[in-house]
């Protein structure tokens, strides 16, 4: 959403029939232009309600410890120490734009249980957990970082025309190559590629 003072983006997804997560994001310049640093939660909420009035369709936002914050990037090379072990967000964070943090946390717990069951010594179980799980998590965390970088440059992307914007959005995490996208959405890719040909002929 573009305003006279900057650009905003909202990630919103339903979690019950009557409620959705509604997460508002903006770049540093926009945040400063609105003076959010000096606004109360209620004032920020009112501004966001006004900016996203169309998307909210007349509904108010419901605050839930709604503070402005930078995404906390957490990554650990060593996953355990003695008889202590890390899982979930304490071990790694994955940007909410790929929506996998909860799944990763639960899958960490499953992987840890399986690794401990497969070994008789706890230390061997913890080593197995890290060796088997780390490459899987690393792939997703890398995709999440690439996706987060895309959102960091959101105002630039908003200047793209429709098909370029859509293509850029879908491929933002670097996990969807053209061949995969062609197999998943042949009509979209045909339209996108046709728009490129028209662009190059002009
Ligand atoms: C704005 C936002 C939107 C998100 N959207 C999504 C999404 O759409 N899909 C998705 O999959 N993930 C999403 N995530 C990520 C997801 O919330 C986390 O990845 C997930 O909650 C991690 O689970 P966890 O159990 O590791 O940590 P948490 O859920 O943070 O649980 C840790 C718990 O430990 C408690 N705790 C902390 N310190 C102590 C202490 N000293 N003693 C006792 N208890 C303590 C905390 O209070 C908390 O209850 C989002 C995150 C954010 C911030």
GROMACS .gro file of C-alpha atoms and ligand atoms in nm:
model
  255
    1UNK     CA    1   0.000   0.000   0.000
    2UNK     CA    2   0.150   0.332  -0.109
    3UNK     CA    3   0.078   0.651   0.086
    4UNK     CA    4   0.212   1.006   0.057
    5UNK     CA    5   0.477   0.917   0.319
    6UNK     CA    6   0.589   0.570   0.212
    7UNK     CA    7   0.498   0.208   0.143
    8UNK     CA    8   0.340  -0.054   0.369
    9UNK     CA    9   0.282  -0.420   0.331
   10UNK     CA   10   0.045  -0.642   0.532
   11UNK     CA   11   0.083  -1.018   0.569
   12UNK     CA   12  -0.254  -1.153   0.672
   13UNK     CA   13  -0.370  -1.508   0.716
   14UNK     CA   14  -0.677  -1.655   0.883
   15UNK     CA   15  -0.629  -1.876   1.190
   16UNK     CA   16  -0.997  -1.919   1.290
   17UNK     CA   17  -1.333  -1.850   1.120
   18UNK     CA   18  -1.348  -1.500   1.270
   19UNK     CA   19  -0.982  -1.401   1.327
   20UNK     CA   20  -0.668  -1.349   1.118
   21UNK     CA   21  -0.310  -1.261   1.191
   22UNK     CA   22  -0.250  -0.914   1.046
   23UNK     CA   23   0.111  -0.816   1.035
   24UNK     CA   24   0.209  -0.472   0.908
   25UNK     CA   25   0.555  -0.410   0.768
   26UNK     CA   26   0.724  -0.098   0.631
   27UNK     CA   27   1.075   0.018   0.546
   28UNK     CA   28   1.284   0.236   0.779
   29UNK     CA   29   1.221   0.557   0.582
   30UNK     CA   30   0.842   0.510   0.601
   31UNK     CA   31   0.861   0.422   0.972
   32UNK     CA   32   1.051   0.744   1.040
   33UNK     CA   33   0.824   0.956   0.817
   34UNK     CA   34   0.524   0.846   1.028
   35UNK     CA   35   0.713   0.901   1.355
   36UNK     CA   36   0.609   0.557   1.481
   37UNK     CA   37   0.890   0.568   1.736
   38UNK     CA   38   0.691   0.828   1.933
   39UNK     CA   39   0.344   0.679   1.882
   40UNK     CA   40   0.151   0.465   2.129
   41UNK     CA   41   0.025   0.122   2.025
   42UNK     CA   42  -0.326   0.269   1.989
   43UNK     CA   43  -0.201   0.553   1.765
   44UNK     CA   44  -0.005   0.313   1.543
   45UNK     CA   45  -0.307   0.083   1.529
   46UNK     CA   46  -0.535   0.368   1.416
   47UNK     CA   47  -0.291   0.466   1.139
   48UNK     CA   48  -0.268   0.105   1.018
   49UNK     CA   49  -0.648   0.073   1.024
   50UNK     CA   50  -0.674   0.381   0.804
   51UNK     CA   51  -0.403   0.266   0.560
   52UNK     CA   52  -0.554  -0.081   0.526
   53UNK     CA   53  -0.919   0.023   0.547
   54UNK     CA   54  -1.000  -0.148   0.215
   55UNK     CA   55  -0.833  -0.479   0.307
   56UNK     CA   56  -0.998  -0.472   0.652
   57UNK     CA   57  -1.335  -0.404   0.493
   58UNK     CA   58  -1.460  -0.193   0.786
   59UNK     CA   59  -1.321  -0.422   1.058
   60UNK     CA   60  -1.094  -0.287   1.334
   61UNK     CA   61  -0.754  -0.433   1.415
   62UNK     CA   62  -0.731  -0.624   1.745
   63UNK     CA   63  -0.407  -0.553   1.925
   64UNK     CA   64  -0.203  -0.836   2.078
   65UNK     CA   65   0.122  -0.696   2.219
   66UNK     CA   66   0.144  -0.512   1.885
   67UNK     CA   67   0.483  -0.348   1.889
   68UNK     CA   68   0.703  -0.236   1.600
   69UNK     CA   69   1.017  -0.444   1.587
   70UNK     CA   70   1.294  -0.560   1.361
   71UNK     CA   71   1.281  -0.930   1.284
   72UNK     CA   72   1.514  -1.113   1.527
   73UNK     CA   73   1.756  -1.321   1.320
   74UNK     CA   74   1.876  -1.619   1.524
   75UNK     CA   75   2.103  -1.897   1.406
   76UNK     CA   76   2.321  -2.135   1.612
   77UNK     CA   77   2.610  -2.341   1.478
   78UNK     CA   78   2.614  -2.565   1.787
   79UNK     CA   79   2.274  -2.708   1.875
   80UNK     CA   80   2.348  -2.860   2.213
   81UNK     CA   81   2.576  -2.826   2.513
   82UNK     CA   82   2.604  -3.103   2.772
   83UNK     CA   83   2.250  -3.217   2.836
   84UNK     CA   84   2.090  -2.897   2.698
   85UNK     CA   85   1.956  -2.878   2.345
   86UNK     CA   86   1.792  -2.610   2.132
   87UNK     CA   87   1.483  -2.639   1.911
   88UNK     CA   88   1.246  -2.392   1.743
   89UNK     CA   89   1.299  -2.016   1.755
   90UNK     CA   90   1.568  -2.046   2.023
   91UNK     CA   91   1.772  -2.239   1.764
   92UNK     CA   92   1.678  -2.053   1.445
   93UNK     CA   93   1.419  -1.803   1.326
   94UNK     CA   94   1.256  -1.814   0.984
   95UNK     CA   95   1.104  -1.493   0.851
   96UNK     CA   96   0.722  -1.491   0.873
   97UNK     CA   97   0.696  -1.425   0.498
   98UNK     CA   98   0.753  -1.796   0.435
   99UNK     CA   99   0.521  -1.892   0.723
  100UNK     CA  100   0.719  -2.196   0.842
  101UNK     CA  101   0.843  -2.107   1.193
  102UNK     CA  102   0.589  -2.318   1.378
  103UNK     CA  103   0.627  -2.612   1.144
  104UNK     CA  104   1.007  -2.598   1.180
  105UNK     CA  105   0.979  -2.590   1.560
  106UNK     CA  106   0.751  -2.895   1.566
  107UNK     CA  107   0.966  -3.083   1.315
  108UNK     CA  108   1.274  -3.005   1.527
  109UNK     CA  109   1.102  -3.169   1.824
  110UNK     CA  110   1.013  -3.476   1.616
  111UNK     CA  111   1.369  -3.501   1.477
  112UNK     CA  112   1.515  -3.469   1.828
  113UNK     CA  113   1.290  -3.746   1.964
  114UNK     CA  114   1.379  -3.978   1.678
  115UNK     CA  115   1.753  -3.910   1.711
  116UNK     CA  116   1.745  -3.979   2.088
  117UNK     CA  117   1.549  -4.300   2.030
  118UNK     CA  118   1.802  -4.415   1.769
  119UNK     CA  119   2.099  -4.390   2.008
  120UNK     CA  120   2.170  -4.531   2.354
  121UNK     CA  121   2.391  -4.241   2.467
  122UNK     CA  122   2.231  -3.894   2.498
  123UNK     CA  123   2.542  -3.726   2.354
  124UNK     CA  124   2.525  -3.949   2.045
  125UNK     CA  125   2.152  -3.874   2.008
  126UNK     CA  126   2.217  -3.499   2.024
  127UNK     CA  127   2.499  -3.528   1.768
  128UNK     CA  128   2.270  -3.727   1.538
  129UNK     CA  129   1.992  -3.469   1.578
  130UNK     CA  130   2.224  -3.187   1.466
  131UNK     CA  131   2.386  -3.386   1.183
  132UNK     CA  132   2.054  -3.501   1.033
  133UNK     CA  133   1.839  -3.195   1.092
  134UNK     CA  134   2.081  -2.907   1.025
  135UNK     CA  135   2.102  -2.937   0.642
  136UNK     CA  136   1.719  -2.944   0.619
  137UNK     CA  137   1.674  -2.639   0.842
  138UNK     CA  138   1.957  -2.454   0.670
  139UNK     CA  139   1.778  -2.476   0.333
  140UNK     CA  140   1.457  -2.329   0.471
  141UNK     CA  141   1.632  -2.060   0.671
  142UNK     CA  142   1.825  -1.956   0.360
  143UNK     CA  143   1.497  -1.936   0.165
  144UNK     CA  144   1.344  -1.731   0.447
  145UNK     CA  145   1.636  -1.485   0.441
  146UNK     CA  146   1.610  -1.445   0.064
  147UNK     CA  147   1.237  -1.386   0.100
  148UNK     CA  148   1.296  -1.132   0.379
  149UNK     CA  149   1.547  -0.947   0.158
  150UNK     CA  150   1.274  -0.920  -0.105
  151UNK     CA  151   1.047  -0.750   0.150
  152UNK     CA  152   1.329  -0.515   0.252
  153UNK     CA  153   1.311  -0.378  -0.103
  154UNK     CA  154   0.932  -0.380  -0.120
  155UNK     CA  155   0.888  -0.015  -0.235
  156UNK     CA  156   1.111  -0.089  -0.538
  157UNK     CA  157   0.907  -0.397  -0.629
  158UNK     CA  158   0.587  -0.195  -0.615
  159UNK     CA  159   0.710   0.006  -0.913
  160UNK     CA  160   0.718  -0.307  -1.133
  161UNK     CA  161   0.435  -0.372  -1.375
  162UNK     CA  162   0.179  -0.638  -1.282
  163UNK     CA  163   0.337  -0.949  -1.440
  164UNK     CA  164   0.691  -0.859  -1.332
  165UNK     CA  165   0.565  -0.796  -0.978
  166UNK     CA  166   0.379  -1.128  -0.966
  167UNK     CA  167   0.681  -1.318  -1.101
  168UNK     CA  168   0.916  -1.143  -0.861
  169UNK     CA  169   0.683  -1.220  -0.567
  170UNK     CA  170   0.639  -1.589  -0.651
  171UNK     CA  171   1.012  -1.647  -0.699
  172UNK     CA  172   1.119  -1.430  -0.403
  173UNK     CA  173   1.256  -1.709  -0.183
  174UNK     CA  174   1.472  -1.850  -0.462
  175UNK     CA  175   1.308  -2.193  -0.420
  176UNK     CA  176   1.088  -2.182  -0.730
  177UNK     CA  177   1.277  -2.201  -1.059
  178UNK     CA  178   1.111  -2.123  -1.393
  179UNK     CA  179   1.074  -2.494  -1.485
  180UNK     CA  180   0.889  -2.565  -1.160
  181UNK     CA  181   0.670  -2.259  -1.198
  182UNK     CA  182   0.590  -2.362  -1.558
  183UNK     CA  183   0.478  -2.707  -1.433
  184UNK     CA  184   0.278  -2.560  -1.141
  185UNK     CA  185   0.115  -2.265  -1.323
  186UNK     CA  186   0.148  -2.304  -1.700
  187UNK     CA  187  -0.105  -2.031  -1.777
  188UNK     CA  188   0.071  -1.779  -1.554
  189UNK     CA  189   0.412  -1.859  -1.703
  190UNK     CA  190   0.276  -1.835  -2.059
  191UNK     CA  191   0.134  -1.490  -1.977
  192UNK     CA  192   0.452  -1.380  -1.805
  193UNK     CA  193   0.674  -1.498  -2.090
  194UNK     CA  194   0.445  -1.335  -2.347
  195UNK     CA  195   0.470  -1.007  -2.155
  196UNK     CA  196   0.851  -1.033  -2.170
  197UNK     CA  197   0.842  -1.086  -2.550
  198UNK     CA  198   0.616  -0.784  -2.596
  199UNK     CA  199   0.852  -0.584  -2.370
  200UNK     CA  200   1.161  -0.683  -2.572
  201UNK     CA  201   0.992  -0.600  -2.906
  202UNK     CA  202   0.889  -0.254  -2.792
  203LIG     C1  203   0.463  -1.167   1.381
  203LIG     C2  204   0.494  -1.312   1.359
  203LIG     C3  205   0.418  -1.387   1.269
  203LIG     C4  206   0.445  -1.521   1.248
  203LIG     N1  207   0.371  -1.594   1.160
  203LIG     C5  208   0.395  -1.724   1.143
  203LIG     C6  209   0.315  -1.803   1.054
  203LIG     O1  210   0.226  -1.755   0.987
  203LIG     N2  211   0.339  -1.936   1.047
  203LIG     C7  212   0.439  -1.994   1.117
  203LIG     O2  213   0.458  -2.114   1.106
  203LIG     N3  214   0.517  -1.924   1.202
  203LIG     C8  215   0.497  -1.790   1.217
  203LIG     N4  216   0.575  -1.718   1.302
  203LIG     C9  217   0.684  -1.783   1.373
  203LIG    C10  218   0.633  -1.865   1.492
  203LIG     O3  219   0.555  -1.785   1.577
  203LIG    C11  220   0.754  -1.920   1.567
  203LIG     O4  221   0.847  -1.975   1.476
  203LIG    C12  222   0.711  -2.029   1.665
  203LIG     O5  223   0.620  -1.974   1.760
  203LIG    C13  224   0.833  -2.085   1.737
  203LIG     O6  225   0.792  -2.171   1.840
  203LIG     P1  226   0.882  -2.191   1.966
  203LIG     O7  227   0.807  -2.289   2.053
  203LIG     O8  228   1.020  -2.224   1.927
  203LIG     O9  229   0.892  -2.050   2.038
  203LIG     P2  230   0.775  -1.963   2.105
  203LIG    O10  231   0.645  -1.986   2.036
  203LIG    O11  232   0.831  -1.825   2.113
  203LIG    O12  233   0.763  -2.027   2.250
  203LIG    C14  234   0.860  -2.003   2.351
  203LIG    C15  235   0.785  -1.997   2.483
  203LIG    O13  236   0.881  -1.995   2.589
  203LIG    C16  237   0.839  -1.901   2.685
  203LIG     N5  238   0.959  -1.859   2.759
  203LIG    C17  239   1.057  -1.774   2.719
  203LIG     N6  240   1.149  -1.761   2.815
  203LIG    C18  241   1.111  -1.840   2.918
  203LIG    C19  242   1.166  -1.869   3.045
  203LIG     N7  243   1.281  -1.818   3.086
  203LIG     N8  244   1.097  -1.956   3.125
  203LIG    C20  245   0.979  -2.012   3.084
  203LIG     N9  246   0.923  -1.988   2.965
  203LIG    C21  247   0.988  -1.903   2.883
  203LIG    C22  248   0.776  -1.789   2.603
  203LIG    O14  249   0.690  -1.711   2.681
  203LIG    C23  250   0.701  -1.871   2.498
  203LIG    O15  251   0.572  -1.907   2.540
  203LIG    C24  252   0.551  -1.582   1.321
  203LIG    C25  253   0.626  -1.506   1.413
  203LIG    C26  254   0.599  -1.371   1.430
  203LIG    C27  255   0.680  -1.292   1.530
   0.00000   0.00000   0.00000
